Short mmCIF file of N, CA, C and O and ligand atoms in Angstrom, two decimals:
data_model
loop_
_atom_site.label_atom_id
_atom_site.label_comp_id
_atom_site.label_asym_id
_atom_site.label_seq_id
_atom_site.Cartn_x
_atom_site.Cartn_y
_atom_site.Cartn_z
N UNK A 1 -14.96 -5.51 -20.14
CA UNK A 1 -14.14 -4.38 -20.59
C UNK A 1 -14.32 -3.16 -19.68
O UNK A 1 -13.40 -2.41 -19.46
N UNK A 2 -15.53 -3.01 -19.18
CA UNK A 2 -15.80 -1.86 -18.31
C UNK A 2 -14.85 -1.89 -17.11
O UNK A 2 -14.25 -0.88 -16.77
N UNK A 3 -14.70 -3.07 -16.55
CA UNK A 3 -13.84 -3.20 -15.38
C UNK A 3 -12.42 -2.79 -15.71
O UNK A 3 -11.76 -2.09 -14.96
N UNK A 4 -11.96 -3.23 -16.86
CA UNK A 4 -10.60 -2.90 -17.26
C UNK A 4 -10.37 -1.42 -17.47
O UNK A 4 -9.35 -0.88 -17.10
N UNK A 5 -11.35 -0.77 -18.07
CA UNK A 5 -11.23 0.67 -18.30
C UNK A 5 -11.16 1.39 -16.96
O UNK A 5 -10.31 2.25 -16.75
N UNK A 6 -12.02 0.98 -16.06
CA UNK A 6 -12.08 1.57 -14.73
C UNK A 6 -10.73 1.39 -14.02
O UNK A 6 -10.15 2.32 -13.47
N UNK A 7 -10.25 0.18 -14.09
CA UNK A 7 -8.97 -0.19 -13.49
C UNK A 7 -7.84 0.69 -14.02
O UNK A 7 -7.06 1.27 -13.27
N UNK A 8 -7.80 0.81 -15.35
CA UNK A 8 -6.75 1.63 -15.96
C UNK A 8 -6.87 3.11 -15.59
O UNK A 8 -5.88 3.78 -15.37
N UNK A 9 -8.11 3.58 -15.50
CA UNK A 9 -8.31 4.99 -15.15
C UNK A 9 -7.80 5.27 -13.74
O UNK A 9 -7.17 6.29 -13.50
N UNK A 10 -8.11 4.38 -12.83
CA UNK A 10 -7.67 4.60 -11.44
C UNK A 10 -6.15 4.53 -11.35
O UNK A 10 -5.51 5.36 -10.71
N UNK A 11 -5.57 3.55 -12.02
CA UNK A 11 -4.10 3.44 -12.00
C UNK A 11 -3.47 4.71 -12.57
O UNK A 11 -2.52 5.25 -12.02
N UNK A 12 -4.02 5.19 -13.68
CA UNK A 12 -3.48 6.39 -14.32
C UNK A 12 -3.60 7.60 -13.40
O UNK A 12 -2.65 8.37 -13.23
N UNK A 13 -4.76 7.72 -12.78
CA UNK A 13 -4.99 8.85 -11.88
C UNK A 13 -3.98 8.87 -10.73
O UNK A 13 -3.42 9.91 -10.40
N UNK A 14 -3.70 7.72 -10.16
CA UNK A 14 -2.75 7.66 -9.05
C UNK A 14 -1.31 7.89 -9.51
O UNK A 14 -0.45 8.22 -8.72
N UNK A 15 -1.06 7.68 -10.81
CA UNK A 15 0.29 7.92 -11.32
C UNK A 15 0.48 9.38 -11.70
O UNK A 15 1.56 9.94 -11.51
N UNK A 16 -0.56 9.99 -12.25
CA UNK A 16 -0.43 11.40 -12.66
C UNK A 16 -0.46 12.30 -11.43
O UNK A 16 0.29 13.25 -11.33
N UNK A 17 -1.37 11.97 -10.50
CA UNK A 17 -1.52 12.81 -9.31
C UNK A 17 -1.42 11.99 -8.04
O UNK A 17 -2.40 11.84 -7.31
N UNK A 18 -0.25 11.43 -7.77
CA UNK A 18 -0.14 10.67 -6.51
C UNK A 18 -0.25 11.62 -5.32
O UNK A 18 0.48 12.60 -5.24
N UNK A 19 -1.21 11.36 -4.45
CA UNK A 19 -1.45 12.25 -3.31
C UNK A 19 -0.33 12.17 -2.28
O UNK A 19 -0.05 13.11 -1.57
N UNK A 20 0.28 11.00 -2.21
CA UNK A 20 1.20 10.75 -1.10
C UNK A 20 2.65 10.62 -1.53
O UNK A 20 3.48 10.16 -0.77
N UNK A 21 2.95 11.00 -2.79
CA UNK A 21 4.34 10.95 -3.23
C UNK A 21 4.97 12.29 -2.87
O UNK A 21 4.90 13.25 -3.62
N UNK A 22 5.52 12.36 -1.68
CA UNK A 22 6.03 13.62 -1.15
C UNK A 22 6.90 13.29 0.05
O UNK A 22 7.14 12.13 0.35
N UNK A 23 7.37 14.33 0.70
CA UNK A 23 8.10 14.09 1.95
C UNK A 23 7.25 14.57 3.10
O UNK A 23 6.52 15.53 2.96
N UNK A 24 7.35 13.89 4.23
CA UNK A 24 6.59 14.34 5.39
C UNK A 24 7.55 14.71 6.51
O UNK A 24 8.68 14.24 6.56
N UNK A 25 7.06 15.56 7.39
CA UNK A 25 7.89 15.98 8.51
C UNK A 25 7.74 15.01 9.67
O UNK A 25 6.65 14.49 9.92
N UNK A 26 8.84 14.81 10.35
CA UNK A 26 8.78 14.02 11.58
C UNK A 26 8.54 12.54 11.39
O UNK A 26 8.05 11.87 12.30
N UNK A 27 8.86 12.01 10.21
CA UNK A 27 8.67 10.58 10.00
C UNK A 27 9.57 9.81 10.98
O UNK A 27 10.74 10.14 11.14
N UNK A 28 9.02 8.82 11.67
CA UNK A 28 9.84 8.02 12.58
C UNK A 28 10.04 6.59 12.10
O UNK A 28 10.69 5.79 12.74
N UNK A 29 9.45 6.28 10.95
CA UNK A 29 9.68 4.97 10.34
C UNK A 29 9.96 5.19 8.87
O UNK A 29 9.25 5.95 8.21
N UNK A 30 10.98 4.52 8.37
CA UNK A 30 11.30 4.67 6.96
C UNK A 30 11.94 3.37 6.50
O UNK A 30 12.81 2.81 7.16
N UNK A 31 11.46 2.86 5.38
CA UNK A 31 12.03 1.62 4.88
C UNK A 31 11.94 1.60 3.36
O UNK A 31 10.95 2.03 2.77
N UNK A 32 13.00 1.07 2.75
CA UNK A 32 13.02 0.96 1.30
C UNK A 32 12.59 -0.44 0.88
O UNK A 32 13.00 -1.43 1.49
N UNK A 33 11.77 -0.50 -0.12
CA UNK A 33 11.37 -1.79 -0.69
C UNK A 33 11.81 -1.84 -2.14
O UNK A 33 11.67 -0.85 -2.87
N UNK A 34 12.35 -2.96 -2.56
CA UNK A 34 12.86 -3.08 -3.92
C UNK A 34 12.27 -4.33 -4.57
O UNK A 34 12.18 -5.38 -3.94
N UNK A 35 11.87 -4.18 -5.81
CA UNK A 35 11.40 -5.32 -6.60
C UNK A 35 12.29 -5.43 -7.83
O UNK A 35 12.01 -4.82 -8.86
N UNK A 36 13.40 -6.19 -7.71
CA UNK A 36 14.39 -6.23 -8.80
C UNK A 36 13.81 -6.78 -10.11
O UNK A 36 14.29 -6.40 -11.18
N UNK A 37 12.78 -7.62 -10.03
CA UNK A 37 12.28 -8.22 -11.27
C UNK A 37 11.63 -7.19 -12.19
O UNK A 37 11.49 -7.43 -13.38
N UNK A 38 11.26 -6.05 -11.64
CA UNK A 38 10.65 -5.01 -12.48
C UNK A 38 11.46 -3.71 -12.42
O UNK A 38 11.34 -2.86 -13.29
N UNK A 39 12.28 -3.55 -11.39
CA UNK A 39 13.04 -2.31 -11.22
C UNK A 39 12.31 -1.28 -10.37
O UNK A 39 12.63 -0.10 -10.41
N UNK A 40 11.32 -1.73 -9.61
CA UNK A 40 10.58 -0.80 -8.74
C UNK A 40 11.36 -0.56 -7.45
O UNK A 40 11.83 -1.52 -6.82
N UNK A 41 11.44 0.70 -7.06
CA UNK A 41 12.08 1.06 -5.78
C UNK A 41 11.19 2.06 -5.08
O UNK A 41 10.87 3.10 -5.65
N UNK A 42 10.81 1.73 -3.86
CA UNK A 42 9.92 2.61 -3.12
C UNK A 42 10.45 2.77 -1.70
O UNK A 42 10.83 1.79 -1.07
N UNK A 43 10.51 4.01 -1.24
CA UNK A 43 10.84 4.23 0.17
C UNK A 43 9.59 4.77 0.84
O UNK A 43 9.07 5.82 0.44
N UNK A 44 9.10 4.05 1.82
CA UNK A 44 7.89 4.47 2.52
C UNK A 44 8.30 5.11 3.84
O UNK A 44 9.15 4.58 4.56
N UNK A 45 7.72 6.26 4.15
CA UNK A 45 7.95 6.93 5.43
C UNK A 45 6.62 7.05 6.16
O UNK A 45 5.61 7.38 5.55
N UNK A 46 6.65 6.77 7.45
CA UNK A 46 5.43 6.91 8.25
C UNK A 46 5.74 7.71 9.51
O UNK A 46 6.86 7.66 10.03
N UNK A 47 4.75 8.42 9.99
CA UNK A 47 4.85 9.03 11.32
C UNK A 47 3.80 8.36 12.20
O UNK A 47 2.60 8.54 12.00
N UNK A 48 4.28 7.54 13.13
CA UNK A 48 3.39 6.83 14.04
C UNK A 48 3.50 7.52 15.40
O UNK A 48 4.60 7.70 15.92
N UNK A 49 2.37 7.94 15.96
CA UNK A 49 2.43 8.71 17.20
C UNK A 49 2.45 7.80 18.44
O UNK A 49 2.43 6.58 18.33
N UNK A 50 2.45 8.44 19.60
CA UNK A 50 2.58 7.69 20.86
C UNK A 50 1.38 6.79 21.13
O UNK A 50 1.46 5.86 21.94
N UNK A 51 0.25 7.06 20.47
CA UNK A 51 -0.92 6.17 20.61
C UNK A 51 -0.94 5.09 19.53
O UNK A 51 -1.98 4.46 19.32
N UNK A 52 0.18 4.93 18.83
CA UNK A 52 0.28 3.93 17.76
C UNK A 52 -0.69 4.19 16.62
O UNK A 52 -1.18 3.26 15.98
N UNK A 53 -0.94 5.46 16.34
CA UNK A 53 -1.77 5.81 15.18
C UNK A 53 -0.86 6.33 14.07
O UNK A 53 0.08 7.11 14.32
N UNK A 54 -1.12 5.87 12.86
CA UNK A 54 -0.35 6.34 11.70
C UNK A 54 -0.87 7.74 11.36
O UNK A 54 -1.90 7.89 10.72
N UNK A 55 -0.13 8.75 11.83
CA UNK A 55 -0.61 10.12 11.65
C UNK A 55 -0.43 10.59 10.21
O UNK A 55 -1.24 11.35 9.70
N UNK A 56 0.65 10.17 9.58
CA UNK A 56 0.90 10.61 8.22
C UNK A 56 1.84 9.61 7.55
O UNK A 56 2.52 8.85 8.24
N UNK A 57 1.84 9.64 6.25
CA UNK A 57 2.70 8.71 5.52
C UNK A 57 2.94 9.21 4.11
O UNK A 57 2.15 10.01 3.58
N UNK A 58 4.01 8.75 3.51
CA UNK A 58 4.35 9.18 2.16
C UNK A 58 5.29 8.16 1.54
O UNK A 58 5.82 7.29 2.23
N UNK A 59 5.45 8.25 0.22
CA UNK A 59 6.44 7.40 -0.43
C UNK A 59 7.22 8.20 -1.44
O UNK A 59 6.79 9.24 -1.93
N UNK A 60 8.43 7.71 -1.72
CA UNK A 60 9.28 8.28 -2.76
C UNK A 60 9.79 7.11 -3.59
O UNK A 60 9.74 5.97 -3.15
N UNK A 61 10.34 7.41 -4.72
CA UNK A 61 10.94 6.35 -5.51
C UNK A 61 10.38 6.31 -6.91
O UNK A 61 9.65 7.21 -7.34
N UNK A 62 10.75 5.26 -7.62
CA UNK A 62 10.31 5.15 -9.00
C UNK A 62 9.96 3.70 -9.30
O UNK A 62 10.39 2.78 -8.61
N UNK A 63 9.17 3.53 -10.33
CA UNK A 63 8.77 2.18 -10.70
C UNK A 63 7.60 2.21 -11.65
O UNK A 63 7.19 3.28 -12.10
N UNK A 64 7.06 1.06 -11.91
CA UNK A 64 5.96 0.95 -12.87
C UNK A 64 4.66 1.49 -12.29
O UNK A 64 4.56 1.76 -11.09
N UNK A 65 3.69 1.63 -13.15
CA UNK A 65 2.40 2.21 -12.77
C UNK A 65 1.75 1.44 -11.63
O UNK A 65 1.19 2.05 -10.71
N UNK A 66 1.82 0.12 -11.66
CA UNK A 66 1.14 -0.66 -10.62
C UNK A 66 1.80 -0.45 -9.26
O UNK A 66 1.12 -0.25 -8.25
N UNK A 67 3.13 -0.46 -9.22
CA UNK A 67 3.80 -0.30 -7.92
C UNK A 67 3.53 1.07 -7.32
O UNK A 67 3.30 1.19 -6.11
N UNK A 68 3.53 2.09 -8.16
CA UNK A 68 3.32 3.45 -7.67
C UNK A 68 1.87 3.67 -7.23
O UNK A 68 1.61 4.20 -6.16
N UNK A 69 0.95 3.23 -8.06
CA UNK A 69 -0.47 3.42 -7.74
C UNK A 69 -0.85 2.62 -6.49
O UNK A 69 -1.60 3.09 -5.64
N UNK A 70 -0.29 1.42 -6.37
CA UNK A 70 -0.62 0.58 -5.22
C UNK A 70 -0.13 1.23 -3.93
O UNK A 70 -0.84 1.23 -2.92
N UNK A 71 1.08 1.79 -3.95
CA UNK A 71 1.62 2.46 -2.76
C UNK A 71 0.78 3.69 -2.40
O UNK A 71 0.51 3.95 -1.22
N UNK A 72 0.34 4.42 -3.40
CA UNK A 72 -0.47 5.61 -3.16
C UNK A 72 -1.83 5.23 -2.54
O UNK A 72 -2.28 5.86 -1.57
N UNK A 73 -2.45 4.18 -3.08
CA UNK A 73 -3.74 3.72 -2.53
C UNK A 73 -3.57 3.20 -1.11
O UNK A 73 -4.43 3.39 -0.26
N UNK A 74 -2.46 2.53 -0.88
CA UNK A 74 -2.20 1.98 0.45
C UNK A 74 -2.13 3.11 1.48
O UNK A 74 -2.72 3.02 2.56
N UNK A 75 -1.40 4.19 1.13
CA UNK A 75 -1.28 5.29 2.09
C UNK A 75 -2.64 5.95 2.31
O UNK A 75 -2.98 6.31 3.44
N UNK A 76 -3.44 6.09 1.24
CA UNK A 76 -4.80 6.60 1.39
C UNK A 76 -5.54 5.83 2.48
O UNK A 76 -6.26 6.40 3.28
N UNK A 77 -5.34 4.54 2.45
CA UNK A 77 -6.09 3.64 3.33
C UNK A 77 -5.57 3.64 4.77
O UNK A 77 -6.34 3.63 5.72
N UNK A 78 -4.26 3.66 4.95
CA UNK A 78 -3.73 3.43 6.30
C UNK A 78 -3.50 4.71 7.11
O UNK A 78 -3.38 4.63 8.33
N UNK A 79 -3.45 5.87 6.46
CA UNK A 79 -3.26 7.10 7.24
C UNK A 79 -4.51 7.32 8.10
O UNK A 79 -5.63 7.27 7.60
N UNK A 80 -4.30 7.53 9.38
CA UNK A 80 -5.40 7.72 10.32
C UNK A 80 -5.78 6.43 11.05
O UNK A 80 -6.55 6.47 12.00
N UNK A 81 -5.27 5.31 10.57
CA UNK A 81 -5.58 4.04 11.22
C UNK A 81 -4.55 3.75 12.32
O UNK A 81 -3.47 4.36 12.36
N UNK A 82 -4.88 2.80 13.19
CA UNK A 82 -3.89 2.38 14.17
C UNK A 82 -2.90 1.46 13.48
O UNK A 82 -3.16 0.93 12.39
N UNK A 83 -1.78 1.28 14.15
CA UNK A 83 -0.75 0.39 13.63
C UNK A 83 -1.31 -1.01 13.40
O UNK A 83 -1.05 -1.65 12.37
N UNK A 84 -2.10 -1.52 14.35
CA UNK A 84 -2.68 -2.86 14.21
C UNK A 84 -3.64 -2.96 13.03
O UNK A 84 -3.67 -3.95 12.31
N UNK A 85 -4.45 -1.90 12.85
CA UNK A 85 -5.38 -1.89 11.71
C UNK A 85 -4.61 -1.87 10.40
O UNK A 85 -4.97 -2.56 9.44
N UNK A 86 -3.55 -1.06 10.36
CA UNK A 86 -2.73 -0.97 9.14
C UNK A 86 -2.09 -2.31 8.83
O UNK A 86 -2.06 -2.75 7.67
N UNK A 87 -1.62 -2.99 9.87
CA UNK A 87 -1.02 -4.32 9.68
C UNK A 87 -2.05 -5.32 9.17
O UNK A 87 -1.77 -6.13 8.30
N UNK A 88 -3.27 -5.22 9.70
CA UNK A 88 -4.32 -6.13 9.26
C UNK A 88 -4.66 -5.88 7.79
O UNK A 88 -4.82 -6.82 7.00
N UNK A 89 -4.75 -4.60 7.41
CA UNK A 89 -5.08 -4.27 6.01
C UNK A 89 -3.97 -4.75 5.06
O UNK A 89 -4.25 -5.28 3.99
N UNK A 90 -2.72 -4.59 5.49
CA UNK A 90 -1.60 -5.06 4.66
C UNK A 90 -1.69 -6.58 4.51
O UNK A 90 -1.49 -7.13 3.42
N UNK A 91 -2.03 -7.25 5.60
CA UNK A 91 -2.17 -8.70 5.58
C UNK A 91 -3.29 -9.13 4.61
O UNK A 91 -3.12 -10.07 3.83
N UNK A 92 -4.40 -8.40 4.64
CA UNK A 92 -5.51 -8.72 3.74
C UNK A 92 -5.08 -8.51 2.29
O UNK A 92 -5.34 -9.33 1.42
N UNK A 93 -4.38 -7.40 2.05
CA UNK A 93 -3.94 -7.13 0.67
C UNK A 93 -3.01 -8.24 0.16
O UNK A 93 -3.18 -8.74 -0.95
N UNK A 94 -2.07 -8.63 1.00
CA UNK A 94 -1.12 -9.67 0.59
C UNK A 94 -1.85 -10.99 0.32
O UNK A 94 -1.52 -11.72 -0.61
N UNK A 95 -2.88 -11.26 1.12
CA UNK A 95 -3.66 -12.49 0.89
C UNK A 95 -4.56 -12.36 -0.34
O UNK A 95 -4.77 -13.32 -1.07
N UNK A 96 -5.11 -11.14 -0.57
CA UNK A 96 -5.97 -10.93 -1.74
C UNK A 96 -5.21 -11.27 -3.03
O UNK A 96 -5.75 -11.90 -3.94
N UNK A 97 -3.95 -10.85 -3.07
CA UNK A 97 -3.14 -11.07 -4.28
C UNK A 97 -2.86 -12.57 -4.48
O UNK A 97 -2.58 -13.01 -5.58
N UNK A 98 -2.97 -13.33 -3.38
CA UNK A 98 -2.81 -14.79 -3.51
C UNK A 98 -4.17 -15.49 -3.57
O UNK A 98 -4.25 -16.70 -3.34
N UNK A 99 -5.23 -14.71 -3.81
CA UNK A 99 -6.61 -15.22 -3.88
C UNK A 99 -7.02 -15.91 -2.59
O UNK A 99 -7.72 -16.92 -2.61
N UNK A 100 -6.57 -15.40 -1.46
CA UNK A 100 -6.90 -16.05 -0.19
C UNK A 100 -7.67 -15.14 0.77
O UNK A 100 -7.75 -15.43 1.95
N UNK A 101 -8.21 -14.05 0.25
CA UNK A 101 -8.99 -13.16 1.11
C UNK A 101 -10.47 -13.32 0.77
O UNK A 101 -10.82 -13.57 -0.38
N UNK A 102 -11.32 -13.18 1.78
CA UNK A 102 -12.77 -13.29 1.54
C UNK A 102 -13.27 -11.99 0.90
O UNK A 102 -12.62 -10.95 1.01
N UNK A 103 -14.44 -12.04 0.23
CA UNK A 103 -14.98 -10.82 -0.38
C UNK A 103 -15.16 -9.70 0.64
O UNK A 103 -14.95 -8.52 0.32
N UNK A 104 -15.56 -10.04 1.88
CA UNK A 104 -15.73 -9.02 2.93
C UNK A 104 -14.40 -8.35 3.24
O UNK A 104 -14.33 -7.14 3.46
N UNK A 105 -13.35 -9.15 3.28
CA UNK A 105 -12.03 -8.58 3.55
C UNK A 105 -11.58 -7.69 2.40
O UNK A 105 -11.07 -6.59 2.62
N UNK A 106 -11.79 -8.16 1.18
CA UNK A 106 -11.38 -7.39 0.00
C UNK A 106 -12.07 -6.02 0.02
O UNK A 106 -11.47 -5.00 -0.31
N UNK A 107 -13.33 -6.02 0.45
CA UNK A 107 -14.08 -4.76 0.52
C UNK A 107 -13.43 -3.75 1.46
O UNK A 107 -13.48 -2.55 1.24
N UNK A 108 -12.81 -4.26 2.53
CA UNK A 108 -12.15 -3.37 3.49
C UNK A 108 -10.98 -2.59 2.87
O UNK A 108 -10.51 -1.60 3.42
N UNK A 109 -10.51 -3.07 1.72
CA UNK A 109 -9.37 -2.40 1.09
C UNK A 109 -9.80 -1.20 0.25
O UNK A 109 -8.96 -0.51 -0.32
N UNK A 110 -11.12 -0.96 0.19
CA UNK A 110 -11.66 0.17 -0.55
C UNK A 110 -11.10 0.22 -1.96
O UNK A 110 -11.13 -0.77 -2.68
N UNK A 111 -10.52 1.37 -2.35
CA UNK A 111 -10.07 1.51 -3.74
C UNK A 111 -9.00 0.49 -4.13
O UNK A 111 -8.93 0.03 -5.28
N UNK A 112 -8.16 0.13 -3.17
CA UNK A 112 -7.07 -0.81 -3.47
C UNK A 112 -7.59 -2.18 -3.88
O UNK A 112 -6.84 -3.00 -4.43
N UNK A 113 -8.89 -2.43 -3.63
CA UNK A 113 -9.45 -3.73 -4.01
C UNK A 113 -9.45 -3.93 -5.53
O UNK A 113 -9.53 -5.06 -6.00
N UNK A 114 -9.35 -2.85 -6.31
CA UNK A 114 -9.30 -3.03 -7.78
C UNK A 114 -8.05 -3.81 -8.19
O UNK A 114 -8.00 -4.36 -9.27
N UNK A 115 -7.05 -3.83 -7.32
CA UNK A 115 -5.82 -4.54 -7.67
C UNK A 115 -5.98 -6.06 -7.52
O UNK A 115 -5.04 -6.80 -7.78
N UNK A 116 -7.18 -6.50 -7.13
CA UNK A 116 -7.42 -7.94 -7.05
C UNK A 116 -7.14 -8.61 -8.40
O UNK A 116 -6.69 -9.75 -8.46
N UNK A 117 -7.40 -7.88 -9.50
CA UNK A 117 -7.13 -8.43 -10.84
C UNK A 117 -5.67 -8.86 -11.02
O UNK A 117 -5.37 -9.72 -11.84
N UNK A 118 -4.78 -8.21 -10.27
CA UNK A 118 -3.36 -8.51 -10.41
C UNK A 118 -3.07 -9.96 -10.01
O UNK A 118 -2.09 -10.56 -10.46
N UNK A 119 -3.97 -10.55 -9.21
CA UNK A 119 -3.75 -11.95 -8.81
C UNK A 119 -3.77 -12.87 -10.04
O UNK A 119 -3.31 -14.00 -9.98
N UNK A 120 -4.30 -12.37 -11.16
CA UNK A 120 -4.29 -13.16 -12.40
C UNK A 120 -3.10 -12.80 -13.30
O UNK A 120 -3.03 -13.25 -14.44
N UNK A 121 -2.22 -11.93 -12.80
CA UNK A 121 -1.07 -11.50 -13.60
C UNK A 121 0.20 -11.76 -12.80
O UNK A 121 0.75 -10.84 -12.18
N UNK A 122 0.69 -13.00 -12.79
CA UNK A 122 1.81 -13.37 -11.92
C UNK A 122 3.03 -12.45 -12.06
O UNK A 122 3.70 -12.17 -11.06
N UNK A 123 3.27 -11.93 -13.24
CA UNK A 123 4.45 -11.09 -13.44
C UNK A 123 4.33 -9.76 -12.71
O UNK A 123 5.34 -9.09 -12.45
N UNK A 124 3.08 -9.34 -12.36
CA UNK A 124 2.90 -8.03 -11.73
C UNK A 124 2.66 -8.11 -10.23
O UNK A 124 2.53 -7.09 -9.56
N UNK A 125 2.58 -9.32 -9.71
CA UNK A 125 2.27 -9.49 -8.29
C UNK A 125 3.28 -8.75 -7.41
O UNK A 125 2.92 -8.01 -6.49
N UNK A 126 4.57 -8.91 -7.71
CA UNK A 126 5.59 -8.27 -6.87
C UNK A 126 5.52 -6.75 -6.94
O UNK A 126 5.90 -6.06 -6.00
N UNK A 127 5.04 -6.23 -8.07
CA UNK A 127 4.86 -4.78 -8.20
C UNK A 127 3.74 -4.31 -7.26
O UNK A 127 3.88 -3.33 -6.54
N UNK A 128 2.63 -5.04 -7.30
CA UNK A 128 1.45 -4.63 -6.53
C UNK A 128 1.69 -4.71 -5.03
O UNK A 128 1.19 -3.89 -4.27
N UNK A 129 2.46 -5.70 -4.59
CA UNK A 129 2.62 -5.89 -3.14
C UNK A 129 3.78 -5.09 -2.55
O UNK A 129 3.93 -5.04 -1.33
N UNK A 130 4.60 -4.47 -3.40
CA UNK A 130 5.83 -3.85 -2.91
C UNK A 130 5.61 -2.89 -1.72
O UNK A 130 6.23 -3.04 -0.67
N UNK A 131 4.73 -1.91 -1.90
CA UNK A 131 4.50 -0.94 -0.82
C UNK A 131 3.93 -1.60 0.43
O UNK A 131 4.32 -1.27 1.55
N UNK A 132 3.02 -2.55 0.24
CA UNK A 132 2.34 -3.22 1.35
C UNK A 132 3.31 -4.09 2.14
O UNK A 132 3.28 -4.13 3.36
N UNK A 133 4.15 -4.79 1.39
CA UNK A 133 5.14 -5.65 2.02
C UNK A 133 6.11 -4.81 2.86
O UNK A 133 6.50 -5.18 3.97
N UNK A 134 6.46 -3.63 2.32
CA UNK A 134 7.38 -2.73 3.01
C UNK A 134 6.77 -2.23 4.31
O UNK A 134 7.41 -2.22 5.37
N UNK A 135 5.50 -1.83 4.25
CA UNK A 135 4.81 -1.33 5.45
C UNK A 135 4.62 -2.45 6.48
O UNK A 135 4.80 -2.25 7.68
N UNK A 136 4.28 -3.62 5.98
CA UNK A 136 4.12 -4.77 6.86
C UNK A 136 5.41 -5.01 7.66
O UNK A 136 5.38 -5.16 8.88
N UNK A 137 6.51 -4.99 6.94
CA UNK A 137 7.81 -5.25 7.59
C UNK A 137 8.16 -4.13 8.58
O UNK A 137 8.59 -4.40 9.71
N UNK A 138 7.96 -2.87 8.20
CA UNK A 138 8.36 -1.79 9.10
C UNK A 138 7.48 -1.73 10.34
O UNK A 138 7.96 -1.48 11.44
N UNK A 139 6.20 -2.00 10.21
CA UNK A 139 5.32 -1.94 11.37
C UNK A 139 5.54 -3.13 12.30
O UNK A 139 5.43 -3.01 13.52
N UNK A 140 5.84 -4.29 11.72
CA UNK A 140 6.10 -5.45 12.56
C UNK A 140 7.35 -5.26 13.39
O UNK A 140 7.46 -5.79 14.51
N UNK A 141 8.32 -4.52 12.85
CA UNK A 141 9.58 -4.31 13.58
C UNK A 141 9.53 -3.10 14.49
O UNK A 141 10.50 -2.79 15.16
N UNK A 142 8.40 -2.42 14.47
CA UNK A 142 8.27 -1.19 15.28
C UNK A 142 7.71 -1.55 16.65
O UNK A 142 6.65 -2.15 16.76
N UNK A 143 8.46 -1.21 17.66
CA UNK A 143 8.01 -1.53 19.02
C UNK A 143 6.85 -0.64 19.42
O UNK A 143 6.85 0.55 19.15
N UNK A 144 5.86 -1.22 20.04
CA UNK A 144 4.74 -0.42 20.56
C UNK A 144 5.23 0.57 21.61
O UNK A 144 6.09 0.25 22.41
N UNK A 145 4.65 1.78 21.55
CA UNK A 145 4.92 2.74 22.62
C UNK A 145 4.16 2.26 23.85
O UNK A 145 3.05 1.80 23.76
N UNK A 146 4.80 2.41 24.98
CA UNK A 146 4.08 1.96 26.17
C UNK A 146 3.73 3.18 27.02
O UNK A 146 4.40 4.18 27.00
ZN1 ZN B 201 6.67 -3.03 -11.34
#
């Protein structure tokens, strides 16, 4: 029960005070992700600089607590990282939800690792991965600066 209370508290905190639900200046990547099975819609914006570092990021949109909290935690994690690191973290998250990530990898997700429980809730999986899937797609399609 302790774990569940903790989980709910973190989700609630990210919903009441999402740090990254805002607009950012100079975003050069923007992509909308939609999860029709729940009605979640998220638009993620990133500013990736010439050294391929994610300088800033934000999301807008609406949806359930899991989709919003997951996107907020994701931005906490990937801002300041390189594009490759962000892609790796998104990959780990997507595998964690399918129970295919090692404990060491799950640890790299920091706070977002609490969403590992969602792997036992098939109906919420698409909510949890929405932001990550969106970032994965936008970064993969983003050409490296040379
Ligand atoms: Zn949802």
